[in-house]
Amino acid sequence: MRFFWLDHWGFWFDEAHSIALAANPDPGVVVAKGIADQQAPLFFLLLHFWLKLGDSDYFLRSLSALLGVGVVLAVYWLGYEVGGRGGGRLAGVLGALSSYLVYYSQYLRGYILVALAFGVGAAALFRAVRSGGWGWWAVYGLAAVVGLYAHQFGLFALAGLGAAGFGLILGDRSARRPRLLGWAAAHA
């Protein structure tokens, strides 16, 4: 569904703005212009390198569509962490059929990258709280950084995830100290 009719409609103004910003030959200028435009630069930087591979409407929007497929996998993983195999399957199907996720998977802006980053971050957070493994805290921290560089409001999503993780850790009395250390390191 995410790849269906990617080139049916022309680009909206903000999509054309993304292309114009990302088309600069110097990646440093792409980042600087994104920041000067008061937008987080990561999606523009990804689009900059994506433009080197092709420039058709379908191909350009396929970047968002691929990220959208990643969101479905992240939603499955989150559902699995929260509700086991059945929860993962249900979450995956709902994520695949969500009209909002399909829409933003066909929209050449960074919104679907934010959804991917915080979907992965939320699933890694649940795994890290449950297992206490430092590697899962690192995945959560990396996903948070991607979310912060993908959209200027990523800080609010990170605050919500951080508070949820802190509450989950406090609610579980077993091995609280190592988990709090992992939580603190991931937010440092």
PDB file of C-alpha atoms in Angstrom:
ATOM      1  CA  MET A   1       0.000   0.000   0.000  1.00  0.00           C
ATOM      2  CA  ARG A   2       2.828   2.386   0.736  1.00  0.00           C
ATOM      3  CA  PHE A   3       4.218   2.150  -2.788  1.00  0.00           C
ATOM      4  CA  PHE A   4       0.857   2.400  -4.582  1.00  0.00           C
ATOM      5  CA  TRP A   5       0.437   5.589  -6.658  1.00  0.00           C
ATOM      6  CA  LEU A   6       3.512   7.316  -5.266  1.00  0.00           C
ATOM      7  CA  ASP A   7       3.742   9.412  -8.407  1.00  0.00           C
ATOM      8  CA  HIS A   8       0.010   9.927  -8.974  1.00  0.00           C
ATOM      9  CA  TRP A   9      -0.078  13.414  -7.440  1.00  0.00           C
ATOM     10  CA  GLY A  10       2.390  16.214  -7.960  1.00  0.00           C
ATOM     11  CA  PHE A  11       4.533  17.453  -5.122  1.00  0.00           C
ATOM     12  CA  TRP A  12       3.011  19.714  -2.494  1.00  0.00           C
ATOM     13  CA  PHE A  13       4.804  22.983  -1.761  1.00  0.00           C
ATOM     14  CA  ASP A  14       6.545  21.663   1.351  1.00  0.00           C
ATOM     15  CA  GLU A  15       7.655  18.519  -0.489  1.00  0.00           C
ATOM     16  CA  ALA A  16       9.096  20.684  -3.269  1.00  0.00           C
ATOM     17  CA  HIS A  17      10.809  22.749  -0.572  1.00  0.00           C
ATOM     18  CA  SER A  18      12.392  19.558   0.815  1.00  0.00           C
ATOM     19  CA  ILE A  19      13.693  18.637  -2.629  1.00  0.00           C
ATOM     20  CA  ALA A  20      15.056  22.123  -3.279  1.00  0.00           C
ATOM     21  CA  LEU A  21      16.807  22.179   0.085  1.00  0.00           C
ATOM     22  CA  ALA A  22      18.250  18.660  -0.320  1.00  0.00           C
ATOM     23  CA  ALA A  23      19.387  19.265  -3.918  1.00  0.00           C
ATOM     24  CA  ASN A  24      22.294  21.478  -2.848  1.00  0.00           C
ATOM     25  CA  PRO A  25      25.551  19.758  -3.878  1.00  0.00           C
ATOM     26  CA  ASP A  26      27.198  20.322  -0.476  1.00  0.00           C
ATOM     27  CA  PRO A  27      25.781  18.218   2.423  1.00  0.00           C
ATOM     28  CA  GLY A  28      27.052  20.800   4.908  1.00  0.00           C
ATOM     29  CA  VAL A  29      24.958  23.470   3.236  1.00  0.00           C
ATOM     30  CA  VAL A  30      21.937  21.135   3.317  1.00  0.00           C
ATOM     31  CA  VAL A  31      22.318  20.789   7.093  1.00  0.00           C
ATOM     32  CA  ALA A  32      22.948  24.515   7.591  1.00  0.00           C
ATOM     33  CA  LYS A  33      19.944  25.523   5.462  1.00  0.00           C
ATOM     34  CA  GLY A  34      17.717  23.045   7.271  1.00  0.00           C
ATOM     35  CA  ILE A  35      18.750  24.491  10.613  1.00  0.00           C
ATOM     36  CA  ALA A  36      18.409  28.064   9.330  1.00  0.00           C
ATOM     37  CA  ASP A  37      14.904  27.117   8.157  1.00  0.00           C
ATOM     38  CA  GLN A  38      14.200  26.038  11.772  1.00  0.00           C
ATOM     39  CA  GLN A  39      13.864  22.407  10.801  1.00  0.00           C
ATOM     40  CA  ALA A  40      15.755  19.370  11.988  1.00  0.00           C
ATOM     41  CA  PRO A  41      18.242  18.442   9.233  1.00  0.00           C
ATOM     42  CA  LEU A  42      18.384  14.629   9.206  1.00  0.00           C
ATOM     43  CA  PHE A  43      15.630  13.952   6.666  1.00  0.00           C
ATOM     44  CA  PHE A  44      17.029  16.587   4.310  1.00  0.00           C
ATOM     45  CA  LEU A  45      20.443  14.968   4.556  1.00  0.00           C
ATOM     46  CA  LEU A  46      18.980  11.518   3.772  1.00  0.00           C
ATOM     47  CA  LEU A  47      17.058  13.021   0.866  1.00  0.00           C
ATOM     48  CA  HIS A  48      20.253  14.712  -0.354  1.00  0.00           C
ATOM     49  CA  PHE A  49      21.971  11.342  -0.798  1.00  0.00           C
ATOM     50  CA  TRP A  50      18.756   9.718  -2.091  1.00  0.00           C
ATOM     51  CA  LEU A  51      18.639  12.324  -4.879  1.00  0.00           C
ATOM     52  CA  LYS A  52      22.004  11.057  -6.109  1.00  0.00           C
ATOM     53  CA  LEU A  53      20.356   7.706  -6.935  1.00  0.00           C
ATOM     54  CA  GLY A  54      17.386   9.063  -8.882  1.00  0.00           C
ATOM     55  CA  ASP A  55      15.005  11.972  -9.183  1.00  0.00           C
ATOM     56  CA  SER A  56      11.641  10.726 -10.453  1.00  0.00           C
ATOM     57  CA  ASP A  57       8.580  11.486  -8.334  1.00  0.00           C
ATOM     58  CA  TYR A  58       8.075   7.793  -7.623  1.00  0.00           C
ATOM     59  CA  PHE A  59      11.694   7.235  -6.651  1.00  0.00           C
ATOM     60  CA  LEU A  60      11.880  10.283  -4.399  1.00  0.00           C
ATOM     61  CA  ARG A  61       8.721   9.363  -2.520  1.00  0.00           C
ATOM     62  CA  SER A  62       9.922   5.778  -2.209  1.00  0.00           C
ATOM     63  CA  LEU A  63      12.354   6.990   0.489  1.00  0.00           C
ATOM     64  CA  SER A  64       9.385   7.789   2.725  1.00  0.00           C
ATOM     65  CA  ALA A  65       7.670   4.554   1.677  1.00  0.00           C
ATOM     66  CA  LEU A  66      10.711   2.498   2.704  1.00  0.00           C
ATOM     67  CA  LEU A  67      10.844   4.315   6.033  1.00  0.00           C
ATOM     68  CA  GLY A  68       7.130   3.553   6.378  1.00  0.00           C
ATOM     69  CA  VAL A  69       7.780  -0.166   5.949  1.00  0.00           C
ATOM     70  CA  GLY A  70      10.321   0.216   8.755  1.00  0.00           C
ATOM     71  CA  VAL A  71       7.611   1.820  10.901  1.00  0.00           C
ATOM     72  CA  VAL A  72       5.383  -1.233  10.433  1.00  0.00           C
ATOM     73  CA  LEU A  73       8.251  -3.444  11.605  1.00  0.00           C
ATOM     74  CA  ALA A  74       8.915  -1.134  14.568  1.00  0.00           C
ATOM     75  CA  VAL A  75       5.220  -1.201  15.527  1.00  0.00           C
ATOM     76  CA  TYR A  76       5.287  -5.012  15.314  1.00  0.00           C
ATOM     77  CA  TRP A  77       8.363  -5.082  17.572  1.00  0.00           C
ATOM     78  CA  LEU A  78       6.744  -2.702  20.067  1.00  0.00           C
ATOM     79  CA  GLY A  79       3.585  -4.815  20.111  1.00  0.00           C
ATOM     80  CA  TYR A  80       5.706  -7.918  20.638  1.00  0.00           C
ATOM     81  CA  GLU A  81       7.528  -6.315  23.573  1.00  0.00           C
ATOM     82  CA  VAL A  82       4.271  -5.268  25.207  1.00  0.00           C
ATOM     83  CA  GLY A  83       1.945  -8.145  24.327  1.00  0.00           C
ATOM     84  CA  GLY A  84       3.986 -11.088  23.083  1.00  0.00           C
ATOM     85  CA  ARG A  85       3.662 -12.683  19.672  1.00  0.00           C
ATOM     86  CA  GLY A  86      -0.078 -12.059  19.385  1.00  0.00           C
ATOM     87  CA  GLY A  87       0.336  -8.427  20.396  1.00  0.00           C
ATOM     88  CA  GLY A  88       3.078  -8.016  17.829  1.00  0.00           C
ATOM     89  CA  ARG A  89       0.984  -9.481  15.033  1.00  0.00           C
ATOM     90  CA  LEU A  90      -1.998  -7.313  15.897  1.00  0.00           C
ATOM     91  CA  ALA A  91       0.144  -4.183  16.156  1.00  0.00           C
ATOM     92  CA  GLY A  92       1.867  -4.996  12.865  1.00  0.00           C
ATOM     93  CA  VAL A  93      -1.415  -5.447  11.009  1.00  0.00           C
ATOM     94  CA  LEU A  94      -2.853  -2.261  12.497  1.00  0.00           C
ATOM     95  CA  GLY A  95       0.333  -0.378  11.628  1.00  0.00           C
ATOM     96  CA  ALA A  96       0.268  -1.692   8.069  1.00  0.00           C
ATOM     97  CA  LEU A  97      -3.365  -0.680   7.593  1.00  0.00           C
ATOM     98  CA  SER A  98      -3.227   2.676   9.381  1.00  0.00           C
ATOM     99  CA  SER A  99      -4.334   5.359   6.938  1.00  0.00           C
ATOM    100  CA  TYR A 100      -2.187   7.945   8.726  1.00  0.00           C
ATOM    101  CA  LEU A 101       0.950   5.838   8.479  1.00  0.00           C
ATOM    102  CA  VAL A 102       0.226   5.076   4.819  1.00  0.00           C
ATOM    103  CA  TYR A 103      -0.326   8.774   4.113  1.00  0.00           C
ATOM    104  CA  TYR A 104       2.913   9.876   5.750  1.00  0.00           C
ATOM    105  CA  SER A 105       4.747   7.003   4.064  1.00  0.00           C
ATOM    106  CA  GLN A 106       3.842   8.635   0.753  1.00  0.00           C
ATOM    107  CA  TYR A 107       4.676  12.177   1.827  1.00  0.00           C
ATOM    108  CA  LEU A 108       8.160  13.487   1.101  1.00  0.00           C
ATOM    109  CA  ARG A 109       8.811  15.007   4.509  1.00  0.00           C
ATOM    110  CA  GLY A 110      10.532  13.766   7.648  1.00  0.00           C
ATOM    111  CA  TYR A 111       7.437  12.845   9.660  1.00  0.00           C
ATOM    112  CA  ILE A 112       7.663   9.131   8.926  1.00  0.00           C
ATOM    113  CA  LEU A 113      11.330   9.166   9.988  1.00  0.00           C
ATOM    114  CA  VAL A 114      10.238  10.509  13.379  1.00  0.00           C
ATOM    115  CA  ALA A 115       7.666   7.726  13.660  1.00  0.00           C
ATOM    116  CA  LEU A 116      10.323   5.151  12.808  1.00  0.00           C
ATOM    117  CA  ALA A 117      12.835   6.556  15.281  1.00  0.00           C
ATOM    118  CA  PHE A 118      10.423   6.648  18.194  1.00  0.00           C
ATOM    119  CA  GLY A 119       8.800   3.323  17.291  1.00  0.00           C
ATOM    120  CA  VAL A 120      12.212   1.675  17.462  1.00  0.00           C
ATOM    121  CA  GLY A 121      13.025   3.742  20.549  1.00  0.00           C
ATOM    122  CA  ALA A 122       9.873   2.680  22.380  1.00  0.00           C
ATOM    123  CA  ALA A 123      10.411  -1.002  21.579  1.00  0.00           C
ATOM    124  CA  ALA A 124      14.073  -0.817  22.632  1.00  0.00           C
ATOM    125  CA  LEU A 125      13.036   0.981  25.822  1.00  0.00           C
ATOM    126  CA  PHE A 126      10.644  -1.803  26.785  1.00  0.00           C
ATOM    127  CA  ARG A 127      13.305  -4.408  26.024  1.00  0.00           C
ATOM    128  CA  ALA A 128      15.958  -2.476  27.969  1.00  0.00           C
ATOM    129  CA  VAL A 129      13.728  -2.061  31.023  1.00  0.00           C
ATOM    130  CA  ARG A 130      12.852  -5.748  30.978  1.00  0.00           C
ATOM    131  CA  SER A 131      16.334  -7.118  30.288  1.00  0.00           C
ATOM    132  CA  GLY A 132      18.575  -4.389  31.656  1.00  0.00           C
ATOM    133  CA  GLY A 133      21.031  -4.981  28.799  1.00  0.00           C
ATOM    134  CA  TRP A 134      23.286  -2.054  27.914  1.00  0.00           C
ATOM    135  CA  GLY A 135      22.968  -2.794  24.209  1.00  0.00           C
ATOM    136  CA  TRP A 136      19.210  -2.121  24.316  1.00  0.00           C
ATOM    137  CA  TRP A 137      19.825   1.157  26.130  1.00  0.00           C
ATOM    138  CA  ALA A 138      22.243   2.062  23.337  1.00  0.00           C
ATOM    139  CA  VAL A 139      19.615   1.259  20.676  1.00  0.00           C
ATOM    140  CA  TYR A 140      17.112   3.401  22.577  1.00  0.00           C
ATOM    141  CA  GLY A 141      19.623   6.262  22.853  1.00  0.00           C
ATOM    142  CA  LEU A 142      20.500   6.071  19.148  1.00  0.00           C
ATOM    143  CA  ALA A 143      16.829   6.048  18.158  1.00  0.00           C
ATOM    144  CA  ALA A 144      16.263   9.084  20.388  1.00  0.00           C
ATOM    145  CA  VAL A 145      19.112  10.967  18.699  1.00  0.00           C
ATOM    146  CA  VAL A 146      17.671  10.122  15.260  1.00  0.00           C
ATOM    147  CA  GLY A 147      14.262  11.364  16.427  1.00  0.00           C
ATOM    148  CA  LEU A 148      15.752  14.597  17.723  1.00  0.00           C
ATOM    149  CA  TYR A 149      17.565  15.257  14.439  1.00  0.00           C
ATOM    150  CA  ALA A 150      14.521  14.244  12.385  1.00  0.00           C
ATOM    151  CA  HIS A 151      12.058  16.764  13.804  1.00  0.00           C
ATOM    152  CA  GLN A 152      12.214  19.739  16.125  1.00  0.00           C
ATOM    153  CA  PHE A 153       9.391  18.361  18.290  1.00  0.00           C
ATOM    154  CA  GLY A 154      11.251  15.088  18.831  1.00  0.00           C
ATOM    155  CA  LEU A 155      12.238  16.418  22.245  1.00  0.00           C
ATOM    156  CA  PHE A 156       8.624  16.107  23.403  1.00  0.00           C
ATOM    157  CA  ALA A 157       8.394  12.495  22.262  1.00  0.00           C
ATOM    158  CA  LEU A 158      11.698  11.754  23.970  1.00  0.00           C
ATOM    159  CA  ALA A 159      10.449  13.332  27.190  1.00  0.00           C
ATOM    160  CA  GLY A 160       7.364  11.124  27.076  1.00  0.00           C
ATOM    161  CA  LEU A 161       9.380   7.975  26.417  1.00  0.00           C
ATOM    162  CA  GLY A 162      11.892   8.904  29.101  1.00  0.00           C
ATOM    163  CA  ALA A 163       9.147   9.450  31.675  1.00  0.00           C
ATOM    164  CA  ALA A 164       7.491   6.151  30.712  1.00  0.00           C
ATOM    165  CA  GLY A 165      10.790   4.295  31.061  1.00  0.00           C
ATOM    166  CA  PHE A 166      11.498   5.924  34.410  1.00  0.00           C
ATOM    167  CA  GLY A 167       8.046   4.916  35.650  1.00  0.00           C
ATOM    168  CA  LEU A 168       8.492   1.337  34.448  1.00  0.00           C
ATOM    169  CA  ILE A 169      11.830   1.098  36.228  1.00  0.00           C
ATOM    170  CA  LEU A 170      10.439   2.479  39.475  1.00  0.00           C
ATOM    171  CA  GLY A 171       7.500   0.084  39.262  1.00  0.00           C
ATOM    172  CA  ASP A 172       9.802  -2.952  39.143  1.00  0.00           C
ATOM    173  CA  ARG A 173      11.819  -3.401  42.333  1.00  0.00           C
ATOM    174  CA  SER A 174      14.155  -6.064  40.935  1.00  0.00           C
ATOM    175  CA  ALA A 175      17.534  -4.796  39.730  1.00  0.00           C
ATOM    176  CA  ARG A 176      16.370  -1.190  39.830  1.00  0.00           C
ATOM    177  CA  ARG A 177      19.838   0.366  40.169  1.00  0.00           C
ATOM    178  CA  PRO A 178      21.424  -1.047  36.964  1.00  0.00           C
ATOM    179  CA  ARG A 179      18.310  -0.166  34.992  1.00  0.00           C
ATOM    180  CA  LEU A 180      18.336   3.395  36.347  1.00  0.00           C
ATOM    181  CA  LEU A 181      21.999   3.667  35.372  1.00  0.00           C
ATOM    182  CA  GLY A 182      21.168   2.458  31.846  1.00  0.00           C
ATOM    183  CA  TRP A 183      18.245   4.885  31.653  1.00  0.00           C
ATOM    184  CA  ALA A 184      20.441   7.775  32.796  1.00  0.00           C
ATOM    185  CA  ALA A 185      23.239   6.855  30.367  1.00  0.00           C
ATOM    186  CA  ALA A 186      20.781   6.675  27.454  1.00  0.00           C
ATOM    187  CA  HIS A 187      19.514  10.170  28.265  1.00  0.00           C
ATOM    188  CA  ALA A 188      22.935  11.727  28.846  1.00  0.00           C
TER     189      ALA A 188
END
